[in-house]
Amino acid sequence: MNLDRFSINQMTVKQLALPELVEHCLRLGVPGIGLWREPVQEYGVEAAAALVRDAGLTVTTLCRGGFFTTDGWEAENRAAIDEAVTLGTDTLVLVSGGLTPACPDLLSARARITEAIAELAPYASDRGIRLAIEPLHPMYASDRCAVSTLDQALEIAERFPAEQVGVTVDTYHLWWDDRAPAAVERAGVTGRIHSFQLADWTTPLPAGVLNGRGQLGTGAIDLAAWAALLEKAGYTGPVEVELFNDELWARDGVEVLEETLEAFRAV
Amino acid sequence: MNLDRFSINQMTVKQLALPELVEHCLRLGVPGIGLWREPVQEYGVEAAAALVRDAGLTVTTLCRGGFFTTDGWEAENRAAIDEAVTLGTDTLVLVSGGLTPACPDLLSARARITEAIAELAPYASDRGIRLAIEPLHPMYASDRCAVSTLDQALEIAERFPAEQVGVTVDTYHLWWDDRAPAAVERAGVTGRIHSFQLADWTTPLPAGVLNGRGQLGTGAIDLAAWAALLEKAGYTGPVEVELFNDELWARDGVEVLEETLEAFRAV
């Protein structure tokens, strides 16, 4: 794929401090960056905003709001929206939350998630922020995200205007689902693809299954077919590479960044 | 649930030798047992058959055939069917296989699986053995089973007579899927539920995600709701408890067996 739509999610090379990451993005011609709340907060939200703005980088997303099934979600998500505004992105990615004592099953969790988004969407919209519900792989259904398929995410998103609430399409989470291609098309036609993220599927999965997102081209997913699917659905926005991977994190961050660019080009 | 439909899968208490397991099944009034090929082969197929037959235990399933995307599947599966006959069960559970160089994507893998089952079903049927396609959780799609949902399993099974090819409904693999209840009903109406297996969903998942099947009642799944769903679908057969769990395997097998019975009763 062409580099002009490439965005590097900060977590892919979390071993790099933000100024270093920005410096190498400029050197390598990387046009976009996806930011995470925790490292941005550590660096300082205003300072991070100035850094990426001065570098001319597009902040493609802020990750992440959500966890609506946990107490305190409302203040936390309003803060995330405010940070998104400061950082100059238009998209907040939502990882919606899993089962909790208040929402002990998937249906009640999804009901809570829908209510929470109804509450937040106008607040976000007033500030120019789109919410992007991210369906997570079913292996996270109990502890991170009761929204497991793109169909489920769309079912929630479609209750709201498309410019307020859409979805994140992440190959790692959706590649296995034979219903995903039709859902991508539906999401594209209705203008609801607010983020497109790439990672490859590699096994064996690590304990906890969080940090096994594979480098592009090293796993089971036909990423070129996914890129073609999104194109066919009319998606022309940034393509963010988001890897959580202990092996990549143990290596030199600049080397991983350069390798990720090459892997992206090769898709 | 009532013990008269209970079956203990041998792997749940693999630390028990088969004679010991059979002895305690008799003592505790366990009517059924699910067997695995590898430990049965170690003990001797004929000897295992005599042991369970003399004890009056019903062999509810033999696990497992499948892995159709790997070379040698045909001889291996004919052998599994022959062993099922010897053991006196009517059901061979199929774990269909993941991606391989010959079947590098999910569609080609599912095509191969369908062809393989077409080849095996008459051989099995002639010997009184039903094939039970088991959809595995999507986290196994690349390396163990390209059939991830009950809908996909039924799509394959429905090409054959129901008395030849059906499905295995396993709560661990299907609990997250909002389309599963409708698929269970469809499977029930068409007489294709050839096996029903229970395990609970617990997190964090262990590395490799194979041995994290939770004891009943310790995880996220509403097992009573699943039992009711199967009953509504007209399923009246055995209910097999199949746990792979390093923590349970490290404990005294008789204690785990007794605990599993209690947990089953409590569902």
Coordinates of N, CA, C and O in Angstrom, one line a residue, chain A residues 35-175:
Chain A
L35 N -2.6 8.0 18.5 CA -2.1 8.2 19.9 C -2.9 7.4 20.9 O -4.0 7.0 20.7
W36 N -2.2 7.1 22.0 CA -2.9 6.4 23.1 C -2.9 7.3 24.3 O -1.9 8.1 24.6
R37 N -4.0 7.2 25.1 CA -4.2 8.2 26.2 C -3.1 8.1 27.2 O -2.6 9.2 27.6
E38 N -2.7 6.9 27.6 CA -1.8 6.8 28.8 C -0.4 7.4 28.5 O 0.1 8.3 29.2
P39 N 0.3 7.0 27.4 CA 1.6 7.6 27.1 C 1.5 9.1 26.8 O 2.4 9.9 27.1
V40 N 0.4 9.5 26.2 CA 0.2 11.0 25.9 C 0.0 11.7 27.2 O 0.6 12.8 27.4
Q41 N -0.7 11.2 28.2 CA -0.9 11.8 29.5 C 0.5 11.9 30.2 O 0.8 12.9 30.8
E42 N 1.2 10.8 30.1 CA 2.6 10.9 30.7 C 3.4 12.0 30.2 O 4.2 12.7 30.9
Y43 N 3.3 12.2 28.9 CA 4.1 13.2 28.2 C 3.5 14.6 28.4 O 4.2 15.6 28.4
G44 N 2.2 14.6 28.7 CA 1.5 15.9 28.8 C 0.7 16.1 27.5 O 1.2 16.1 26.4
V45 N -0.6 16.2 27.7 CA -1.5 16.3 26.5 C -1.2 17.5 25.6 O -1.1 17.4 24.4
E46 N -1.1 18.7 26.3 CA -0.8 19.9 25.6 C 0.5 19.8 24.8 O 0.6 20.2 23.7
A47 N 1.5 19.3 25.5 CA 2.9 19.2 24.9 C 2.8 18.2 23.7 O 3.4 18.5 22.7
A48 N 2.1 17.1 23.9 CA 2.0 16.2 22.8 C 1.3 16.8 21.6 O 1.7 16.6 20.4
A49 N 0.2 17.5 21.9 CA -0.5 18.2 20.8 C 0.4 19.1 20.1 O 0.4 19.2 18.8
A50 N 1.2 19.9 20.8 CA 2.1 20.9 20.1 C 3.1 20.2 19.3 O 3.4 20.6 18.1
L51 N 3.6 19.1 19.8 CA 4.7 18.3 19.1 C 4.2 17.8 17.8 O 4.8 18.0 16.7
V52 N 3.0 17.1 17.8 CA 2.5 16.5 16.5 C 2.0 17.6 15.6 O 2.2 17.5 14.4
R53 N 1.5 18.7 16.1 CA 1.0 19.8 15.3 C 2.1 20.5 14.6 O 2.1 20.7 13.4
D54 N 3.2 20.8 15.3 CA 4.3 21.4 14.7 C 5.0 20.6 13.7 O 5.6 21.1 12.8
A55 N 4.9 19.2 13.9 CA 5.5 18.3 12.9 C 4.7 18.1 11.7 O 5.1 17.6 10.7
G56 N 3.4 18.7 11.7 CA 2.5 18.5 10.6 C 1.9 17.1 10.5 O 1.4 16.7 9.4
L57 N 2.0 16.3 11.5 CA 1.5 15.0 11.5 C -0.1 15.0 11.7 O -0.6 15.8 12.5
T58 N -0.8 14.2 11.0 CA -2.2 14.0 11.2 C -2.4 13.0 12.3 O -1.9 11.9 12.3
V59 N -3.1 13.4 13.3 CA -3.5 12.4 14.4 C -4.7 11.7 14.0 O -5.8 12.2 14.0
T60 N -4.5 10.4 13.5 CA -5.6 9.7 12.9 C -6.7 9.2 13.9 O -7.9 9.2 13.6
T61 N -6.2 8.8 15.1 CA -7.2 8.4 16.1 C -6.6 8.7 17.5 O -5.3 8.9 17.6
L62 N -7.4 8.8 18.5 CA -7.0 8.7 19.9 C -7.6 7.4 20.4 O -8.8 7.1 20.2
C63 N -6.7 6.5 21.0 CA -7.2 5.3 21.6 C -7.0 5.4 23.1 O -5.9 5.8 23.5
R64 N -7.9 5.1 23.9 CA -9.2 4.7 23.6 C -10.1 5.1 24.7 O -9.8 5.2 25.8
G65 N -11.4 5.4 24.3 CA -12.5 5.6 25.2 C -13.1 4.2 25.4 O -12.7 3.2 24.9
G66 N -14.3 4.2 26.2 CA -15.0 3.0 26.3 C -15.1 2.5 27.7 O -15.3 3.2 28.6
F67 N -15.0 1.2 27.9 CA -15.1 0.5 29.1 C -16.4 1.0 29.9 O -16.4 1.4 31.0
F68 N -17.5 1.0 29.1 CA -18.7 1.5 29.6 C -19.4 0.7 30.7 O -20.4 1.1 31.3
T69 N -18.9 -0.5 30.9 CA -19.6 -1.4 31.9 C -18.9 -1.3 33.3 O -19.3 -1.9 34.2
T70 N -18.0 -0.4 33.3 CA -17.3 -0.1 34.6 C -17.7 1.2 35.2 O -17.9 2.2 34.4
D71 N -17.8 1.3 36.5 CA -18.2 2.6 37.1 C -17.2 3.7 36.7 O -16.0 3.4 36.6
G72 N -17.7 4.9 36.6 CA -16.8 6.0 36.3 C -16.6 6.2 34.8 O -15.8 7.1 34.4
W73 N -17.3 5.5 34.0 CA -17.1 5.6 32.5 C -17.4 7.0 32.0 O -16.8 7.4 31.0
E74 N -18.3 7.6 32.6 CA -18.8 8.9 32.0 C -17.7 10.0 32.1 O -17.3 10.6 31.1
A75 N -17.2 10.2 33.3 CA -16.1 11.2 33.4 C -14.9 10.8 32.6 O -14.3 11.7 31.9
E76 N -14.6 9.6 32.6 CA -13.4 9.1 31.9 C -13.5 9.3 30.4 O -12.6 9.8 29.7
N77 N -14.7 9.1 29.9 CA -14.9 9.3 28.4 C -15.1 10.7 28.0 O -14.6 11.1 26.9
R78 N -15.6 11.5 28.9 CA -15.6 13.0 28.6 C -14.2 13.5 28.5 O -13.8 14.3 27.7
A79 N -13.4 13.0 29.5 CA -12.0 13.4 29.5 C -11.3 13.0 28.2 O -10.5 13.7 27.6
A80 N -11.6 11.8 27.8 CA -11.0 11.2 26.5 C -11.4 12.1 25.3 O -10.5 12.4 24.4
I81 N -12.6 12.5 25.3 CA -13.1 13.4 24.2 C -12.4 14.7 24.2 O -11.9 15.2 23.2
D82 N -12.3 15.3 25.4 CA -11.6 16.6 25.6 C -10.1 16.4 25.1 O -9.6 17.3 24.4
E83 N -9.5 15.3 25.5 CA -8.1 15.1 25.0 C -8.0 15.0 23.5 O -7.1 15.5 22.9
A84 N -9.0 14.3 22.9 CA -9.0 14.2 21.5 C -9.0 15.5 20.8 O -8.3 15.8 19.8
V85 N -9.9 16.4 21.4 CA -10.0 17.8 20.8 C -8.6 18.5 20.9 O -8.1 19.0 19.9
T86 N -8.0 18.4 22.1 CA -6.7 19.0 22.3 C -5.7 18.5 21.3 O -4.8 19.2 20.7
L87 N -5.7 17.2 21.0 CA -4.7 16.5 20.2 C -5.0 16.8 18.7 O -4.1 16.4 17.8
G88 N -6.1 17.3 18.4 CA -6.4 17.6 17.0 C -6.9 16.5 16.1 O -6.8 16.5 14.9
T89 N -7.3 15.4 16.8 CA -7.9 14.3 16.0 C -9.4 14.4 15.9 O -10.0 15.2 16.7
D90 N -10.0 13.7 14.9 CA -11.4 13.8 14.8 C -12.1 12.5 15.3 O -13.3 12.3 15.2
T91 N -11.3 11.5 15.7 CA -11.8 10.2 16.0 C -11.3 9.6 17.3 O -10.1 9.5 17.6
L92 N -12.3 9.2 18.1 CA -12.0 8.5 19.4 C -12.4 7.0 19.2 O -13.6 6.8 19.0
V93 N -11.4 6.1 19.3 CA -11.7 4.7 19.2 C -12.3 4.2 20.6 O -11.8 4.6 21.6
L94 N -13.4 3.4 20.5 CA -14.0 2.9 21.7 C -13.8 1.4 21.9 O -14.3 0.6 21.0
V95 N -13.2 1.0 23.0 CA -13.2 -0.4 23.4 C -14.3 -0.5 24.5 O -14.1 0.0 25.6
S96 N -15.4 -1.2 24.2 CA -16.6 -0.9 24.9 C -16.7 -1.5 26.3 O -17.6 -1.0 27.1
G97 N -15.9 -2.5 26.7 CA -16.0 -3.0 28.0 C -16.6 -4.4 28.0 O -17.4 -4.7 27.1
G98 N -16.3 -5.2 29.0 CA -16.7 -6.6 29.1 C -17.8 -6.8 30.2 O -18.5 -5.9 30.5
L99 N -17.8 -8.0 30.7 CA -18.8 -8.3 31.7 C -18.3 -7.8 33.1 O -17.1 -7.9 33.4
T100 N -19.2 -7.2 33.9 CA -18.9 -6.7 35.2 C -20.1 -7.1 36.1 O -21.2 -7.5 35.6
P101 N -20.0 -7.0 37.4 CA -21.2 -7.2 38.2 C -22.4 -6.5 37.8 O -23.5 -7.0 37.8
A102 N -22.3 -5.2 37.3 CA -23.4 -4.5 36.9 C -24.0 -5.0 35.6 O -25.2 -4.8 35.3
C103 N -23.1 -5.6 34.8 CA -23.6 -6.1 33.4 C -23.0 -7.5 33.3 O -22.0 -7.7 32.6
P104 N -23.7 -8.5 33.9 CA -23.1 -9.8 34.0 C -23.2 -10.6 32.8 O -22.6 -11.7 32.7
D105 N -23.9 -10.2 31.8 CA -24.0 -11.0 30.5 C -23.9 -10.1 29.3 O -24.0 -8.9 29.4
L106 N -23.7 -10.7 28.2 CA -23.4 -10.0 27.0 C -24.6 -9.0 26.6 O -24.3 -7.9 26.1
L107 N -25.8 -9.5 26.8 CA -26.9 -8.6 26.4 C -27.0 -7.4 27.2 O -27.2 -6.3 26.7
S108 N -26.9 -7.6 28.6 CA -26.9 -6.4 29.4 C -25.7 -5.5 29.2 O -25.8 -4.2 29.2
A109 N -24.6 -6.1 28.9 CA -23.4 -5.2 28.6 C -23.6 -4.4 27.3 O -23.4 -3.2 27.3
R110 N -24.2 -5.0 26.3 CA -24.4 -4.3 25.1 C -25.5 -3.2 25.2 O -25.4 -2.1 24.6
A111 N -26.5 -3.5 26.1 CA -27.5 -2.4 26.4 C -26.8 -1.2 27.1 O -27.1 -0.1 26.7
R112 N -26.0 -1.5 28.0 CA -25.3 -0.4 28.7 C -24.4 0.4 27.8 O -24.3 1.6 27.8
I113 N -23.7 -0.4 26.9 CA -22.8 0.3 25.9 C -23.6 1.2 25.0 O -23.2 2.4 24.8
T114 N -24.8 0.8 24.6 CA -25.6 1.6 23.7 C -26.1 2.9 24.5 O -26.1 4.0 23.9
E115 N -26.5 2.7 25.7 CA -26.9 3.9 26.5 C -25.8 4.8 26.7 O -26.0 6.1 26.6
A116 N -24.6 4.3 27.0 CA -23.5 5.2 27.2 C -23.1 6.0 26.0 O -22.8 7.2 26.1
I117 N -23.2 5.3 24.9 CA -22.8 6.0 23.6 C -23.9 7.1 23.3 O -23.6 8.2 22.8
A118 N -25.1 6.8 23.6 CA -26.2 7.8 23.4 C -25.9 9.0 24.3 O -26.2 10.2 23.9
E119 N -25.4 8.8 25.4 CA -25.1 9.9 26.3 C -23.9 10.7 25.8 O -23.8 12.0 25.9
L120 N -22.9 10.0 25.3 CA -21.6 10.7 24.9 C -21.6 11.3 23.5 O -20.9 12.3 23.2
A121 N -22.4 10.7 22.6 CA -22.3 11.1 21.2 C -22.5 12.6 21.0 O -21.7 13.2 20.2
P122 N -23.5 13.2 21.6 CA -23.7 14.6 21.4 C -22.6 15.5 22.0 O -22.1 16.4 21.3
Y123 N -22.1 15.1 23.1 CA -20.9 15.8 23.7 C -19.7 15.7 22.8 O -19.1 16.7 22.5
A124 N -19.5 14.5 22.2 CA -18.4 14.4 21.3 C -18.6 15.2 20.0 O -17.7 15.9 19.5
S125 N -19.8 15.1 19.5 CA -20.2 15.7 18.2 C -20.0 17.2 18.3 O -19.5 17.9 17.4
D126 N -20.5 17.8 19.4 CA -20.4 19.2 19.6 C -18.9 19.7 19.6 O -18.6 20.9 19.3
R127 N -18.0 18.8 19.8 CA -16.6 19.1 19.9 C -15.8 18.6 18.6 O -14.6 18.6 18.6
G128 N -16.6 18.1 17.6 CA -16.0 17.7 16.4 C -15.3 16.3 16.4 O -14.5 16.0 15.6
I129 N -15.7 15.5 17.4 CA -15.1 14.2 17.6 C -16.1 13.1 17.2 O -17.3 13.1 17.7
R130 N -15.7 12.2 16.4 CA -16.5 11.0 16.0 C -16.1 9.8 16.9 O -14.9 9.6 17.2
L131 N -17.1 9.1 17.3 CA -16.9 7.9 18.1 C -16.8 6.7 17.2 O -17.6 6.6 16.3
A132 N -15.8 5.8 17.4 CA -15.6 4.7 16.5 C -15.6 3.4 17.3 O -14.6 3.0 17.9
I133 N -16.8 2.8 17.3 CA -16.9 1.5 18.1 C -16.1 0.4 17.5 O -16.2 0.1 16.3
E134 N -15.2 -0.2 18.3 CA -14.3 -1.2 17.8 C -14.8 -2.6 18.2 O -14.7 -2.9 19.4
P135 N -15.3 -3.4 17.3 CA -15.6 -4.8 17.7 C -14.2 -5.5 18.0 O -13.3 -5.4 17.2
L136 N -14.1 -6.1 19.1 CA -12.9 -6.9 19.5 C -13.2 -8.4 19.2 O -14.3 -8.8 19.4
H137 N -12.1 -9.1 18.9 CA -12.2 -10.6 18.7 C -13.0 -11.2 19.9 O -12.9 -10.8 21.0
P138 N -13.8 -12.2 19.6 CA -14.6 -12.9 20.6 C -13.8 -13.4 21.8 O -14.4 -13.6 22.9
M139 N -12.5 -13.6 21.7 CA -11.8 -14.0 22.8 C -11.7 -13.0 23.9 O -11.2 -13.3 25.0
Y140 N -12.1 -11.7 23.6 CA -12.1 -10.7 24.6 C -13.5 -10.4 25.1 O -13.7 -9.4 25.8
A141 N -14.5 -11.2 24.7 CA -15.9 -10.8 25.0 C -16.2 -10.7 26.5 O -17.0 -9.8 26.9
S142 N -15.6 -11.5 27.3 CA -15.9 -11.4 28.7 C -15.2 -10.3 29.5 O -15.7 -9.7 30.4
D143 N -13.9 -10.0 29.1 CA -13.2 -9.1 29.9 C -12.8 -7.8 29.3 O -12.3 -6.9 30.0
R144 N -13.1 -7.6 28.0 CA -12.7 -6.3 27.4 C -13.8 -5.6 26.6 O -13.9 -4.4 26.6
C145 N -14.5 -6.5 25.9 CA -15.4 -5.9 24.9 C -16.5 -6.9 24.5 O -16.3 -7.9 23.8
A146 N -17.7 -6.5 24.9 CA -18.9 -7.4 24.6 C -19.4 -7.2 23.2 O -20.3 -7.9 22.8
V147 N -18.8 -6.3 22.5 CA -19.1 -6.1 21.0 C -18.0 -6.9 20.3 O -16.8 -6.5 20.2
S148 N -18.4 -8.0 19.7 CA -17.5 -9.0 19.1 C -17.5 -9.0 17.6 O -16.5 -9.5 17.0
T149 N -18.5 -8.5 17.0 CA -18.6 -8.6 15.5 C -18.9 -7.2 14.9 O -19.5 -6.3 15.6
L150 N -18.5 -7.0 13.7 CA -18.8 -5.7 13.0 C -20.3 -5.5 12.9 O -20.8 -4.4 13.0
D151 N -21.1 -6.6 12.7 CA -22.5 -6.5 12.7 C -23.1 -5.9 14.0 O -23.9 -5.0 14.0
Q152 N -22.5 -6.4 15.1 CA -23.0 -5.9 16.4 C -22.6 -4.4 16.6 O -23.4 -3.6 17.1
A153 N -21.4 -4.1 16.2 CA -21.0 -2.7 16.3 C -21.9 -1.8 15.5 O -22.3 -0.7 15.9
L154 N -22.2 -2.2 14.2 CA -23.1 -1.4 13.4 C -24.5 -1.3 13.9 O -25.1 -0.2 13.8
E155 N -24.9 -2.4 14.6 CA -26.3 -2.3 15.2 C -26.4 -1.2 16.2 O -27.4 -0.6 16.3
I156 N -25.3 -1.0 16.9 CA -25.3 0.1 17.9 C -25.1 1.5 17.1 O -25.8 2.4 17.3
A157 N -24.1 1.5 16.3 CA -23.7 2.8 15.6 C -24.9 3.3 14.8 O -25.1 4.6 14.8
E158 N -25.7 2.4 14.2 CA -26.7 2.9 13.3 C -27.9 3.6 14.0 O -28.8 4.1 13.4
R159 N -27.9 3.6 15.3 CA -28.9 4.3 16.1 C -28.6 5.8 16.1 O -29.3 6.6 16.6
F160 N -27.4 6.2 15.6 CA -26.9 7.6 15.7 C -26.5 8.1 14.3 O -26.3 7.2 13.4
P161 N -26.4 9.4 14.1 CA -26.0 9.9 12.8 C -24.5 9.4 12.5 O -23.7 9.3 13.4
A162 N -24.3 9.1 11.2 CA -23.0 8.5 10.9 C -21.8 9.4 11.2 O -20.7 9.0 11.6
E163 N -22.0 10.7 11.2 CA -20.9 11.6 11.5 C -20.7 11.7 13.0 O -19.6 12.2 13.4
Q164 N -21.6 11.1 13.8 CA -21.3 11.0 15.2 C -20.7 9.7 15.7 O -19.8 9.7 16.5
V165 N -21.3 8.6 15.2 CA -20.9 7.3 15.6 C -20.7 6.3 14.5 O -21.6 6.1 13.6
G166 N -19.5 5.8 14.4 CA -19.2 4.8 13.4 C -18.4 3.6 14.0 O -18.6 3.3 15.2
V167 N -17.6 3.0 13.2 CA -16.9 1.8 13.7 C -15.4 1.8 13.4 O -15.0 2.6 12.5
T168 N -14.7 1.0 14.1 CA -13.3 0.8 13.7 C -13.2 -0.6 13.2 O -13.7 -1.6 13.8
V169 N -12.6 -0.7 12.0 CA -12.4 -2.0 11.3 C -11.0 -2.4 11.6 O -10.1 -1.8 11.1
D170 N -10.8 -3.5 12.4 CA -9.4 -3.9 12.7 C -9.3 -5.4 12.2 O -10.0 -6.2 12.7
T171 N -8.3 -5.6 11.3 CA -8.2 -6.9 10.7 C -8.0 -8.0 11.7 O -8.5 -9.1 11.6
Y172 N -7.3 -7.7 12.8 CA -7.0 -8.7 13.8 C -8.2 -9.3 14.4 O -8.3 -10.5 14.7
H173 N -9.2 -8.4 14.7 CA -10.4 -8.7 15.4 C -11.4 -9.4 14.5 O -12.3 -10.1 14.9
L174 N -11.4 -9.1 13.2 CA -12.5 -9.5 12.3 C -12.2 -10.5 11.2 O -13.1 -11.0 10.6
W175 N -10.9 -10.8 11.1 CA -10.5 -11.6 9.9 C -11.2 -13.0 9.8 O -11.4 -13.5 8.7

